mmCIF file of C-alpha atoms in Angstrom:
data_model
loop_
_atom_site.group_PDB
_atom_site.id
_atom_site.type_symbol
_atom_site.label_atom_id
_atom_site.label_comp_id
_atom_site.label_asym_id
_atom_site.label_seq_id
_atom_site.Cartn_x
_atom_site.Cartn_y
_atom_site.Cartn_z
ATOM 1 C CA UNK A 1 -5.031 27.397 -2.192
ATOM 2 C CA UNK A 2 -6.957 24.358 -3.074
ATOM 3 C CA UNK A 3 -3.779 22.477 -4.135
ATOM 4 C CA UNK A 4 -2.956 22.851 -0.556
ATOM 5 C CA UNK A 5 -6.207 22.362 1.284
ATOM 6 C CA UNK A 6 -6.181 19.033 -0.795
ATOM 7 C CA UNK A 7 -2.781 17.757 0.480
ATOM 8 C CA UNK A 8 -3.885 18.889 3.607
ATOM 9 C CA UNK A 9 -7.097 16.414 3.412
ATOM 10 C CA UNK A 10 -4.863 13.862 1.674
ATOM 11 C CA UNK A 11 -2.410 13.907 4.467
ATOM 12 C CA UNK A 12 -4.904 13.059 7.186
ATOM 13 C CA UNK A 13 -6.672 10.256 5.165
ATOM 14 C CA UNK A 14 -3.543 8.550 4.726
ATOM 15 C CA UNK A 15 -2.996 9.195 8.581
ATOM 16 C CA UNK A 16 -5.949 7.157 8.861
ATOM 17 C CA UNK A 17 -5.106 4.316 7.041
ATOM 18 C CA UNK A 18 -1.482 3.879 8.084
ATOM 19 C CA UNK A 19 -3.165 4.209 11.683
ATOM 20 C CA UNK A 20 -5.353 1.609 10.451
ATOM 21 C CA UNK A 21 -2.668 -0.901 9.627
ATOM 22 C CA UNK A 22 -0.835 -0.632 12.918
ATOM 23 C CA UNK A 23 -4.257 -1.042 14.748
ATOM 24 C CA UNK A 24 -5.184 -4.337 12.952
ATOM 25 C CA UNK A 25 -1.438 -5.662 13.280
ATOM 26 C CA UNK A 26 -1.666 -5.535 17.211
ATOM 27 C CA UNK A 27 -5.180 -6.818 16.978
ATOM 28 C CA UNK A 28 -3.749 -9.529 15.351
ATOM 29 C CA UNK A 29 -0.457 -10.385 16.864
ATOM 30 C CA UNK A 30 0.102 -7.941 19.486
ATOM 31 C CA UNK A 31 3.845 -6.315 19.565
ATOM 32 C CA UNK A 32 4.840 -8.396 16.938
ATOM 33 C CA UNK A 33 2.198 -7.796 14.712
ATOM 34 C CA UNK A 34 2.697 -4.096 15.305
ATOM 35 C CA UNK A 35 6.176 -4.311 14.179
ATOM 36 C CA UNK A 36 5.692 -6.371 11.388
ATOM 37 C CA UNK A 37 2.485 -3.845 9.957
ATOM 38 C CA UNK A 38 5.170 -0.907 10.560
ATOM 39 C CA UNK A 39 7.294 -2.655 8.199
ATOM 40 C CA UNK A 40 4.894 -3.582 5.828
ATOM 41 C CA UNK A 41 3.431 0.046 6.116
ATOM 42 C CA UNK A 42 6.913 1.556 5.216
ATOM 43 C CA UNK A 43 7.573 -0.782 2.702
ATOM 44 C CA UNK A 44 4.525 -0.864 0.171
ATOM 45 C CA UNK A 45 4.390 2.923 1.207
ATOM 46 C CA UNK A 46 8.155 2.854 -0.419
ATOM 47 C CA UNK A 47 7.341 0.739 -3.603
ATOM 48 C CA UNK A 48 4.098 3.239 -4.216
ATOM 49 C CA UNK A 49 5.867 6.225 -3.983
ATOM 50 C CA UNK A 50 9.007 4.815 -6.093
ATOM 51 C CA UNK A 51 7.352 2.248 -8.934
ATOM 52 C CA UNK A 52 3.610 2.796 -8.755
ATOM 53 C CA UNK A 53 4.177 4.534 -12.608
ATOM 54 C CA UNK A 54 6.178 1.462 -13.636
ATOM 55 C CA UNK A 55 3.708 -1.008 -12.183
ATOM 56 C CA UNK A 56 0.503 0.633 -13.765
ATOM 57 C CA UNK A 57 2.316 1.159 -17.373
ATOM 58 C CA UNK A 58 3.174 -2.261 -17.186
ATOM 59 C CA UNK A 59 0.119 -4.065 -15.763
ATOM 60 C CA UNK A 60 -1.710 -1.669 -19.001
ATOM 61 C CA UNK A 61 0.774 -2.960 -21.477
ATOM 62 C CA UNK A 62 1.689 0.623 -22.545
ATOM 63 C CA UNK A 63 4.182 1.218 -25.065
ATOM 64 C CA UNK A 64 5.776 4.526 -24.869
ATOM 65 C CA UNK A 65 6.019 6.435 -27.783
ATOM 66 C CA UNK A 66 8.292 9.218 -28.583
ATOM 67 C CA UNK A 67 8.181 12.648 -30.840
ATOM 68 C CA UNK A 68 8.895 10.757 -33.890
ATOM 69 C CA UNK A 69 6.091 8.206 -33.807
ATOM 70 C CA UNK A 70 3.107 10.554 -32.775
ATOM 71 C CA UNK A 71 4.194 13.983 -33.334
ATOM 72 C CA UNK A 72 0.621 15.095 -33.171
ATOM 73 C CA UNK A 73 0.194 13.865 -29.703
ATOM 74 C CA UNK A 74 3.279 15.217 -28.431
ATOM 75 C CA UNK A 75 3.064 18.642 -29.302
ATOM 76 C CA UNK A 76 -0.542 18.944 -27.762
ATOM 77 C CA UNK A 77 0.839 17.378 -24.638
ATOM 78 C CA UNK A 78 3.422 19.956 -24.655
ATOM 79 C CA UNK A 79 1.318 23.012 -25.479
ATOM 80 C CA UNK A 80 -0.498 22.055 -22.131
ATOM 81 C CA UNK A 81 2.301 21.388 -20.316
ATOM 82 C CA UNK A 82 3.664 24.522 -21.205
ATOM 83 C CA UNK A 83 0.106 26.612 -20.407
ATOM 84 C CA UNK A 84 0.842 25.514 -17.050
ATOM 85 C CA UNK A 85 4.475 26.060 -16.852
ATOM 86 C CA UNK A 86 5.191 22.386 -16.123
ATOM 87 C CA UNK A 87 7.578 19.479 -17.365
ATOM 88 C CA UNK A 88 6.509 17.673 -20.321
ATOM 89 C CA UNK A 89 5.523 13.806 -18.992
ATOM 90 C CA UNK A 90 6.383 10.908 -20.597
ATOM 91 C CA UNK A 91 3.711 9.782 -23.068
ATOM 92 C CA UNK A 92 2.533 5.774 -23.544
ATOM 93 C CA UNK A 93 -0.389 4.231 -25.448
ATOM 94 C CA UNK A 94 -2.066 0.865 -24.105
ATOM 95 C CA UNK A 95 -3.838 -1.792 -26.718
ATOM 96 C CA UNK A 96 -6.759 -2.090 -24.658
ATOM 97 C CA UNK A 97 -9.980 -1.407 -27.095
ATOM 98 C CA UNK A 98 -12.045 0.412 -24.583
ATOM 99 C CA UNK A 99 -11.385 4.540 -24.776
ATOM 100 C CA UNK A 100 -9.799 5.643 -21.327
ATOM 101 C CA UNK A 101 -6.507 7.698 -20.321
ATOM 102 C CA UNK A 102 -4.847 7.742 -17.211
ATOM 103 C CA UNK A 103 -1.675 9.763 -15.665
ATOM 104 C CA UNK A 104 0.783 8.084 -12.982
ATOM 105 C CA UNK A 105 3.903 9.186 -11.494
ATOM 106 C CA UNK A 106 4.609 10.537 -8.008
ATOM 107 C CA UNK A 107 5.518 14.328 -9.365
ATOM 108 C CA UNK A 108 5.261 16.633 -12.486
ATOM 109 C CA UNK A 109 8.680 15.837 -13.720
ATOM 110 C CA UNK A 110 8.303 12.144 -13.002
ATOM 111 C CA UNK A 111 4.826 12.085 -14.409
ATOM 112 C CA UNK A 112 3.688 9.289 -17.460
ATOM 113 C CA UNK A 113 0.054 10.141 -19.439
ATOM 114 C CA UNK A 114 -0.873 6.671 -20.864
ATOM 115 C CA UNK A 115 -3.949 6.347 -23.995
ATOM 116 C CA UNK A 116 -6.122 3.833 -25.079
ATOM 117 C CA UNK A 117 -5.683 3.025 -28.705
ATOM 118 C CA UNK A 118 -9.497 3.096 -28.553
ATOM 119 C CA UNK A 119 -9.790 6.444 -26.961
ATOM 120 C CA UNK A 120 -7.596 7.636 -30.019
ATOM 121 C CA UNK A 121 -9.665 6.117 -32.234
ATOM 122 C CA UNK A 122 -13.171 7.024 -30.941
ATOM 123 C CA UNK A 123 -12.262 11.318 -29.865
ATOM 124 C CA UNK A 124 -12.146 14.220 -32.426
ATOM 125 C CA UNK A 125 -8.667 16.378 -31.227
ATOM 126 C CA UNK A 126 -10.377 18.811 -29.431
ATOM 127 C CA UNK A 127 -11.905 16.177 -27.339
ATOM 128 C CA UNK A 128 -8.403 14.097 -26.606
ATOM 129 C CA UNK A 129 -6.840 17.695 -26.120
ATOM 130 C CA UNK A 130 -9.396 17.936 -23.492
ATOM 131 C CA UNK A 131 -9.046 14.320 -22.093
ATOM 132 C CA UNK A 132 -4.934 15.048 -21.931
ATOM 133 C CA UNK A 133 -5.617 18.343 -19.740
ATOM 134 C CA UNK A 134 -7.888 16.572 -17.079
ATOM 135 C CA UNK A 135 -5.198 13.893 -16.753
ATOM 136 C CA UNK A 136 -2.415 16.462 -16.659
ATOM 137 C CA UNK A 137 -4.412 18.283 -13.692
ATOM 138 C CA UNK A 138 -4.508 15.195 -11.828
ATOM 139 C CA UNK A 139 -0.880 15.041 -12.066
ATOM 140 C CA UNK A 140 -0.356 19.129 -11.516
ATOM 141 C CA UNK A 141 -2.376 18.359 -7.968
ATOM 142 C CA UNK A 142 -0.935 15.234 -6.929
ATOM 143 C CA UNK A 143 -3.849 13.443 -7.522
ATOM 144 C CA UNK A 144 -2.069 10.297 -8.666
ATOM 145 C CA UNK A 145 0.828 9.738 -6.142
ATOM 146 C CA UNK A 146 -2.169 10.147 -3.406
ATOM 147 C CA UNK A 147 -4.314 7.449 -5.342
ATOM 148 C CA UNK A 148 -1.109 4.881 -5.585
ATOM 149 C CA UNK A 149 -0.430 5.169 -2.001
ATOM 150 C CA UNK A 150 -4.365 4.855 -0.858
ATOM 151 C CA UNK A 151 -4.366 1.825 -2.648
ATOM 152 C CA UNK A 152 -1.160 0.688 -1.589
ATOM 153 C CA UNK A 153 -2.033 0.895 2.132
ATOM 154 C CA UNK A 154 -5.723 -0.083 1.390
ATOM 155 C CA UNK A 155 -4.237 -3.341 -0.258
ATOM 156 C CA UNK A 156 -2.126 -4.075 3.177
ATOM 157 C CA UNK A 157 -5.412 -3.471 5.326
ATOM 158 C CA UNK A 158 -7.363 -6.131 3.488
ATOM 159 C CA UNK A 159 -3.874 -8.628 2.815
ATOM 160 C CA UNK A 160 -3.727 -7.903 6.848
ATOM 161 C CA UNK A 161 -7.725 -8.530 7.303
ATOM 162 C CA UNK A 162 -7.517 -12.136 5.242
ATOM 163 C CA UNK A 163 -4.568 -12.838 7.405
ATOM 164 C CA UNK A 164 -6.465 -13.316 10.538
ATOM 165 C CA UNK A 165 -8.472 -16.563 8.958
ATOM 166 C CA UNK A 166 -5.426 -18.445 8.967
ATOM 167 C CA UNK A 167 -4.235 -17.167 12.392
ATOM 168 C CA UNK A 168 -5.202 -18.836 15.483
ATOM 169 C CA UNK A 169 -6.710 -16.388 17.564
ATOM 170 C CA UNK A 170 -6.251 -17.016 21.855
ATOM 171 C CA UNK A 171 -7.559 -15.994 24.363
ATOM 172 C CA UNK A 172 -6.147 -12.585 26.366
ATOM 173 C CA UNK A 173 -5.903 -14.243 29.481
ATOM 174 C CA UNK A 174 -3.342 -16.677 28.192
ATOM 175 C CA UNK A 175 -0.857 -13.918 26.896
ATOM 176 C CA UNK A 176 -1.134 -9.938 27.428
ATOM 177 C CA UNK A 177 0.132 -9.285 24.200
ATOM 178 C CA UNK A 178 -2.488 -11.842 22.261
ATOM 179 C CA UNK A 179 -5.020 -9.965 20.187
ATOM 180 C CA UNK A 180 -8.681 -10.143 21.407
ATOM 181 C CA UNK A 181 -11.291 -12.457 19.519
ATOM 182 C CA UNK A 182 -13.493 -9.629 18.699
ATOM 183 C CA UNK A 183 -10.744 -7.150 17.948
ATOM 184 C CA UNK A 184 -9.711 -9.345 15.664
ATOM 185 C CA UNK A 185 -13.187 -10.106 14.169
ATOM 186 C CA UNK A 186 -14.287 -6.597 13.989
ATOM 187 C CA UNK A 187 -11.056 -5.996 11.806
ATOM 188 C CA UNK A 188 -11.666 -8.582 9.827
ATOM 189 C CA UNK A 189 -14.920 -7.367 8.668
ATOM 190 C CA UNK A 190 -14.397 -3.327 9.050
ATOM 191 C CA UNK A 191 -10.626 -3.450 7.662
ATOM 192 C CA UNK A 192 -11.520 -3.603 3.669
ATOM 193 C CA UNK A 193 -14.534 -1.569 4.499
ATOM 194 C CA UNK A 194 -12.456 1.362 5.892
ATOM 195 C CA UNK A 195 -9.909 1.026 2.906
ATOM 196 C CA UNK A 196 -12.428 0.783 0.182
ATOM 197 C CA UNK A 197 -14.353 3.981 1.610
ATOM 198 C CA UNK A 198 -11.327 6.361 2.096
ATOM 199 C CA UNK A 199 -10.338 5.320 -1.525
ATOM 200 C CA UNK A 200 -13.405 5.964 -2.968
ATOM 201 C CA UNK A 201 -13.679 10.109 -0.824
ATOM 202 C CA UNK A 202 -10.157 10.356 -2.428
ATOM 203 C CA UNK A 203 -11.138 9.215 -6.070
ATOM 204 C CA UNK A 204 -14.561 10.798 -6.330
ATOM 205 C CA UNK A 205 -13.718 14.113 -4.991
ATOM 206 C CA UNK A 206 -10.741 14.433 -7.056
ATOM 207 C CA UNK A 207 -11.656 13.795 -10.312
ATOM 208 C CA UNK A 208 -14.454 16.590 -9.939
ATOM 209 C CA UNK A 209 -11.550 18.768 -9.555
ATOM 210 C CA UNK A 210 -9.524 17.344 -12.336
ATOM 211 C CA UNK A 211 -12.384 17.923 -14.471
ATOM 212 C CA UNK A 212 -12.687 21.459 -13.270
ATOM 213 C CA UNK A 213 -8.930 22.295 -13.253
ATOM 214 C CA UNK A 214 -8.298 20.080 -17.041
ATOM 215 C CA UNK A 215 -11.603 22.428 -18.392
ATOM 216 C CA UNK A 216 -9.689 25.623 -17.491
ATOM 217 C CA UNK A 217 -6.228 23.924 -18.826
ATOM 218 C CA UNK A 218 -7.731 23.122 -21.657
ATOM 219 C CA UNK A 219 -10.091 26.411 -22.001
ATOM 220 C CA UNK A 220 -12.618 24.050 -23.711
ATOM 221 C CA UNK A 221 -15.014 22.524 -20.634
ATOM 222 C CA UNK A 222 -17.484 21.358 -23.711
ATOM 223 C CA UNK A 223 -14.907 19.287 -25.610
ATOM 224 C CA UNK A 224 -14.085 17.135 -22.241
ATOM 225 C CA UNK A 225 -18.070 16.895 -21.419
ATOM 226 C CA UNK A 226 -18.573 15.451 -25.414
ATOM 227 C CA UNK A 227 -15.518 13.434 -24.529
ATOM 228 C CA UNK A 228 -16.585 11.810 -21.008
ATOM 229 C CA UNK A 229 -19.983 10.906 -22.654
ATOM 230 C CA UNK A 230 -18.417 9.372 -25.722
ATOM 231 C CA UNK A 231 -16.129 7.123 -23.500
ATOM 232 C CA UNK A 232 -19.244 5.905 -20.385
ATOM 233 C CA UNK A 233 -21.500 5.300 -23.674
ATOM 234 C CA UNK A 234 -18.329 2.665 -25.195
ATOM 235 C CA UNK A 235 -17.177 1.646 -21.529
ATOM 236 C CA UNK A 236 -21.435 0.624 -20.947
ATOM 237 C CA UNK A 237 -20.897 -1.530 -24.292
ATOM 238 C CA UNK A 238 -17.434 -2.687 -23.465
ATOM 239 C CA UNK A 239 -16.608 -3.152 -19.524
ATOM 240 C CA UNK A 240 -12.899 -4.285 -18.512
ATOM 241 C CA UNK A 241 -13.787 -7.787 -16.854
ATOM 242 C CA UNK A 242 -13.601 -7.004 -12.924
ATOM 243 C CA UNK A 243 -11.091 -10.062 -12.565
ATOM 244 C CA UNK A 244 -8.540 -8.627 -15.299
ATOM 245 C CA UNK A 245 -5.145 -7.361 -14.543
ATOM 246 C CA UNK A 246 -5.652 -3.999 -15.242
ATOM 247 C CA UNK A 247 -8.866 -3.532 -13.100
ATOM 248 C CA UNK A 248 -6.907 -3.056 -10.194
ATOM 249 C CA UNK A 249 -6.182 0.459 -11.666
ATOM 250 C CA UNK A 250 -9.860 1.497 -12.416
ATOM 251 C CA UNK A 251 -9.319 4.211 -9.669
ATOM 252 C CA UNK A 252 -6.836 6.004 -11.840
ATOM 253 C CA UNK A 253 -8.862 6.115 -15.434
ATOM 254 C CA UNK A 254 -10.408 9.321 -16.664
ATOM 255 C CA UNK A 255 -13.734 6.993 -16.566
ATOM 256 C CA UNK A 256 -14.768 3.988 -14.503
ATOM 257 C CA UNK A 257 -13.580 1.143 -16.847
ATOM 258 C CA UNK A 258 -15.395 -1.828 -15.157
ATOM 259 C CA UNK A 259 -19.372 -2.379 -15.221
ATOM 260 C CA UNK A 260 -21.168 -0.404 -12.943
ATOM 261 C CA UNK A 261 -24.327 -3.259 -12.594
ATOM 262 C CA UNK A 262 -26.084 -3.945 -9.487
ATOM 263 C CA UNK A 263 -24.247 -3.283 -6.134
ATOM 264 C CA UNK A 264 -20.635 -2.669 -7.389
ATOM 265 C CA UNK A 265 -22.211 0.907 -8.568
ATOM 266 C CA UNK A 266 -22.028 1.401 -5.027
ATOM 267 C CA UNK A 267 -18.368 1.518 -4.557
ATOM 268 C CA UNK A 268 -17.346 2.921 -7.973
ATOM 269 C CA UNK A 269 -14.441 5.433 -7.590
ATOM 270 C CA UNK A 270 -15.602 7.894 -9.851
ATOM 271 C CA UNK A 271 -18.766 10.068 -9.696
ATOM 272 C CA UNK A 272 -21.417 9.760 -11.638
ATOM 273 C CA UNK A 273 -20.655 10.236 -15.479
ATOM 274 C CA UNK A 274 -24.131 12.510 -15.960
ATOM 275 C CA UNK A 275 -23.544 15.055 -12.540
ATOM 276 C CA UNK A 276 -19.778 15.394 -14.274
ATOM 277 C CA UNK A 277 -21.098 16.578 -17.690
ATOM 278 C CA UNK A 278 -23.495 18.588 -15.684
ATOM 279 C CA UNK A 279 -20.781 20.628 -14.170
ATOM 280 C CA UNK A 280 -18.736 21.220 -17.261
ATOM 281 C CA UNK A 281 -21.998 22.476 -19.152
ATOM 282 C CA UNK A 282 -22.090 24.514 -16.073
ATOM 283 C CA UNK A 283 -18.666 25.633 -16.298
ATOM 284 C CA UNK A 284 -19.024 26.813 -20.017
ATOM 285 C CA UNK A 285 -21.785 28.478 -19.659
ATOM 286 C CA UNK A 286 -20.016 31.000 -17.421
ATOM 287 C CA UNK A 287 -16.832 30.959 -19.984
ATOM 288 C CA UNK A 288 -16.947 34.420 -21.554
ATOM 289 C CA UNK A 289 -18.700 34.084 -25.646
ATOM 290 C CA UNK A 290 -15.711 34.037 -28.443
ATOM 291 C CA UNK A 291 -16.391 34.301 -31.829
ATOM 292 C CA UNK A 292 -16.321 30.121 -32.024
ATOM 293 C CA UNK A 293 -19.065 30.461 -28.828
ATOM 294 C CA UNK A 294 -18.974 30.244 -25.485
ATOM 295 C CA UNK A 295 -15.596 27.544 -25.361
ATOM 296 C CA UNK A 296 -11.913 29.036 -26.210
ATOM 297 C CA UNK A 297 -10.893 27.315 -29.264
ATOM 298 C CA UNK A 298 -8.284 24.645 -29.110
ATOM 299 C CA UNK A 299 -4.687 26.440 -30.317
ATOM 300 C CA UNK A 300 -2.737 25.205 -32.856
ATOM 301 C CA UNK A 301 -6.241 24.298 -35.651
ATOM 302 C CA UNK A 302 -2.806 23.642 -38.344
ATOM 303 C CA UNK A 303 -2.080 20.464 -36.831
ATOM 304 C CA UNK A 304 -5.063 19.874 -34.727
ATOM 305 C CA UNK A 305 -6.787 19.310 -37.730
ATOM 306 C CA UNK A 306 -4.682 16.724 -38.936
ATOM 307 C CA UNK A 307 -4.713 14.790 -35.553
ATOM 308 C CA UNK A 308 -6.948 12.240 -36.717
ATOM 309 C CA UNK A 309 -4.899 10.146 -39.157
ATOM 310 C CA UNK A 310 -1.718 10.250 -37.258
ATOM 311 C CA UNK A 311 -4.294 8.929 -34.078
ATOM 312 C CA UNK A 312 -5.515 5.841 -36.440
ATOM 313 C CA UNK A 313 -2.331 5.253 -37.671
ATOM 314 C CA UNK A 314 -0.842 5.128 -33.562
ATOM 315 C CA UNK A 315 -4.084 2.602 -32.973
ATOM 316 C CA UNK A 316 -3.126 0.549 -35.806
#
């Protein structure tokens, strides 16, 4: 039900912003502008839907990696994959040093799950095992195509917002169809506003739920709280530069990659690391006690245990 409820919410935010974009293309050039923003809304709508896994593989520098070259990794995807009666995704590891993972793809059986050699070389296996079923929940609730396409249309809104400085603006008198002063003004200041903000209620309410729905995927809500303090503790020590390639797809990272320091903590698009951990603690303590306490061990201990050489060797 809360797969649904979500689309439901995801539907009418992207409303918004396509809404948005035809709004600030009349402001800006009337009936032309509003049929040039309807193209430009269908198109980058198109190209996020279609390539947004291709373009945020790429812009990471992932390599794929098949069943041969990380065994390990493949047959813990699987297991979860399985748990949940899904596809197995595709599986890619970035060289970026700093520990993150991220999923793309616009469905389950188009879906990618992309590493960080340094998350492989900083987590134990439980904690990656946990990592891997947060990013598979994402996927599982179309979390991902909804984050592509936000930032898609968010990217048109501000592209459309810049526009207007080179555009000369006239009065209405002079032509019915020629976009008001202030309209145009207004849009130019509220346009990347309105983007950035509807992003950021997608993002941050999302990955609450991934970290909910990957802790019961998973069965182990401790292993991913160890893990998402492990990785803000590295990420505080080693930021992604704002202006780098890959910052662009902060959004979609299991933890905000880019430094969080003065007002750009403000607009981050995840929640805070601390009121996360706080909730899986939460979570676990209402998880039945086992006889390894109150988290279900991670299945398969034969090769789990063995995970961490094949990981090094991947990183290598």
């Amino acid at each position: 039900m809360r797969r649904y409820t979500n689309a439901l919410k995801t539907a009418l935010l992207l409303g918004v912003l396509t809404a948005l974009i035809l709004t600030i293309g009349y402001a800006l050039g009337g009936s032309t502008g509003l049929i040039v923003a309807t193209v430009l809304s269908l198109v980058m709508n198109g190209a996020a839907y279609f390539y947004s896994d291709t373009i945020a593989l790429h812009a990471m520098a992932a390599r794929p990696v098949n069943e041969v070259q990380a065994p390990e990794l493949h047959a813990m995807v699987r297991e979860l994959a399985t748990s949940a009666g899904q596809p197995m995704p595709r599986l890619y590891v970035s060289p970026i040093a700093q520990p993150n993972a991220f999923a793309t793809g616009r469905s389950p059986r188009h879906a990618a799950v992309c590493v960080t050699d340094g998350i492989l070389r900083l987590l134990t296996p439980r904690e990656l095992r946990a990592v891997l079923g947060h990013e598979l929940s994402h996927v599982y609730n179309r979390d991902i195509l909804t984050s592509s396409v936000a930032a898609a249309l968010a990217g048109i809104l501000t592209s459309l917002a810049n526009l207007a400085l080179f555009l000369p603006i006239g009065s209405p008198t002079e032509d019915e169809d020629a976009p008001h002063p202030l309209a145009a003004l207004l849009m130019l200041i509220l346009a990347p506003v309105a983007a950035g903000l509807i992003q950021l209620a997608i993002s941050r309410s999302r990955e609450y739920q991934a970290d909910a729905d990957g802790a019961d995927l998973s069965g182990d809500p401790l292993a991913l709280a160890s893990a998402l303090q492990k990785i803000d503790q590295w990420t505080r020590q080693l930021p992604l530069p704002a202006d780098a390639p890959h910052a662009a797809y902060a959004h979609l990272m299991i933890a905000h990659p880019l430094s969080d320091d003065g007002v750009a903590a403000l607009f981050s698009t995840h929640p805070p690391t601390a009121e996360r951990i706080r909730r899986l603690r939460q979570l676990a303590s209402q998880v039945p006690a086992g006889p390894s306490g109150p988290a279900r061990p991670a299945p398969r201990s034969s090769w789990a245990g063995a995970l961490a050489p094949t990981m090094r060797s991947l990183a290598r």
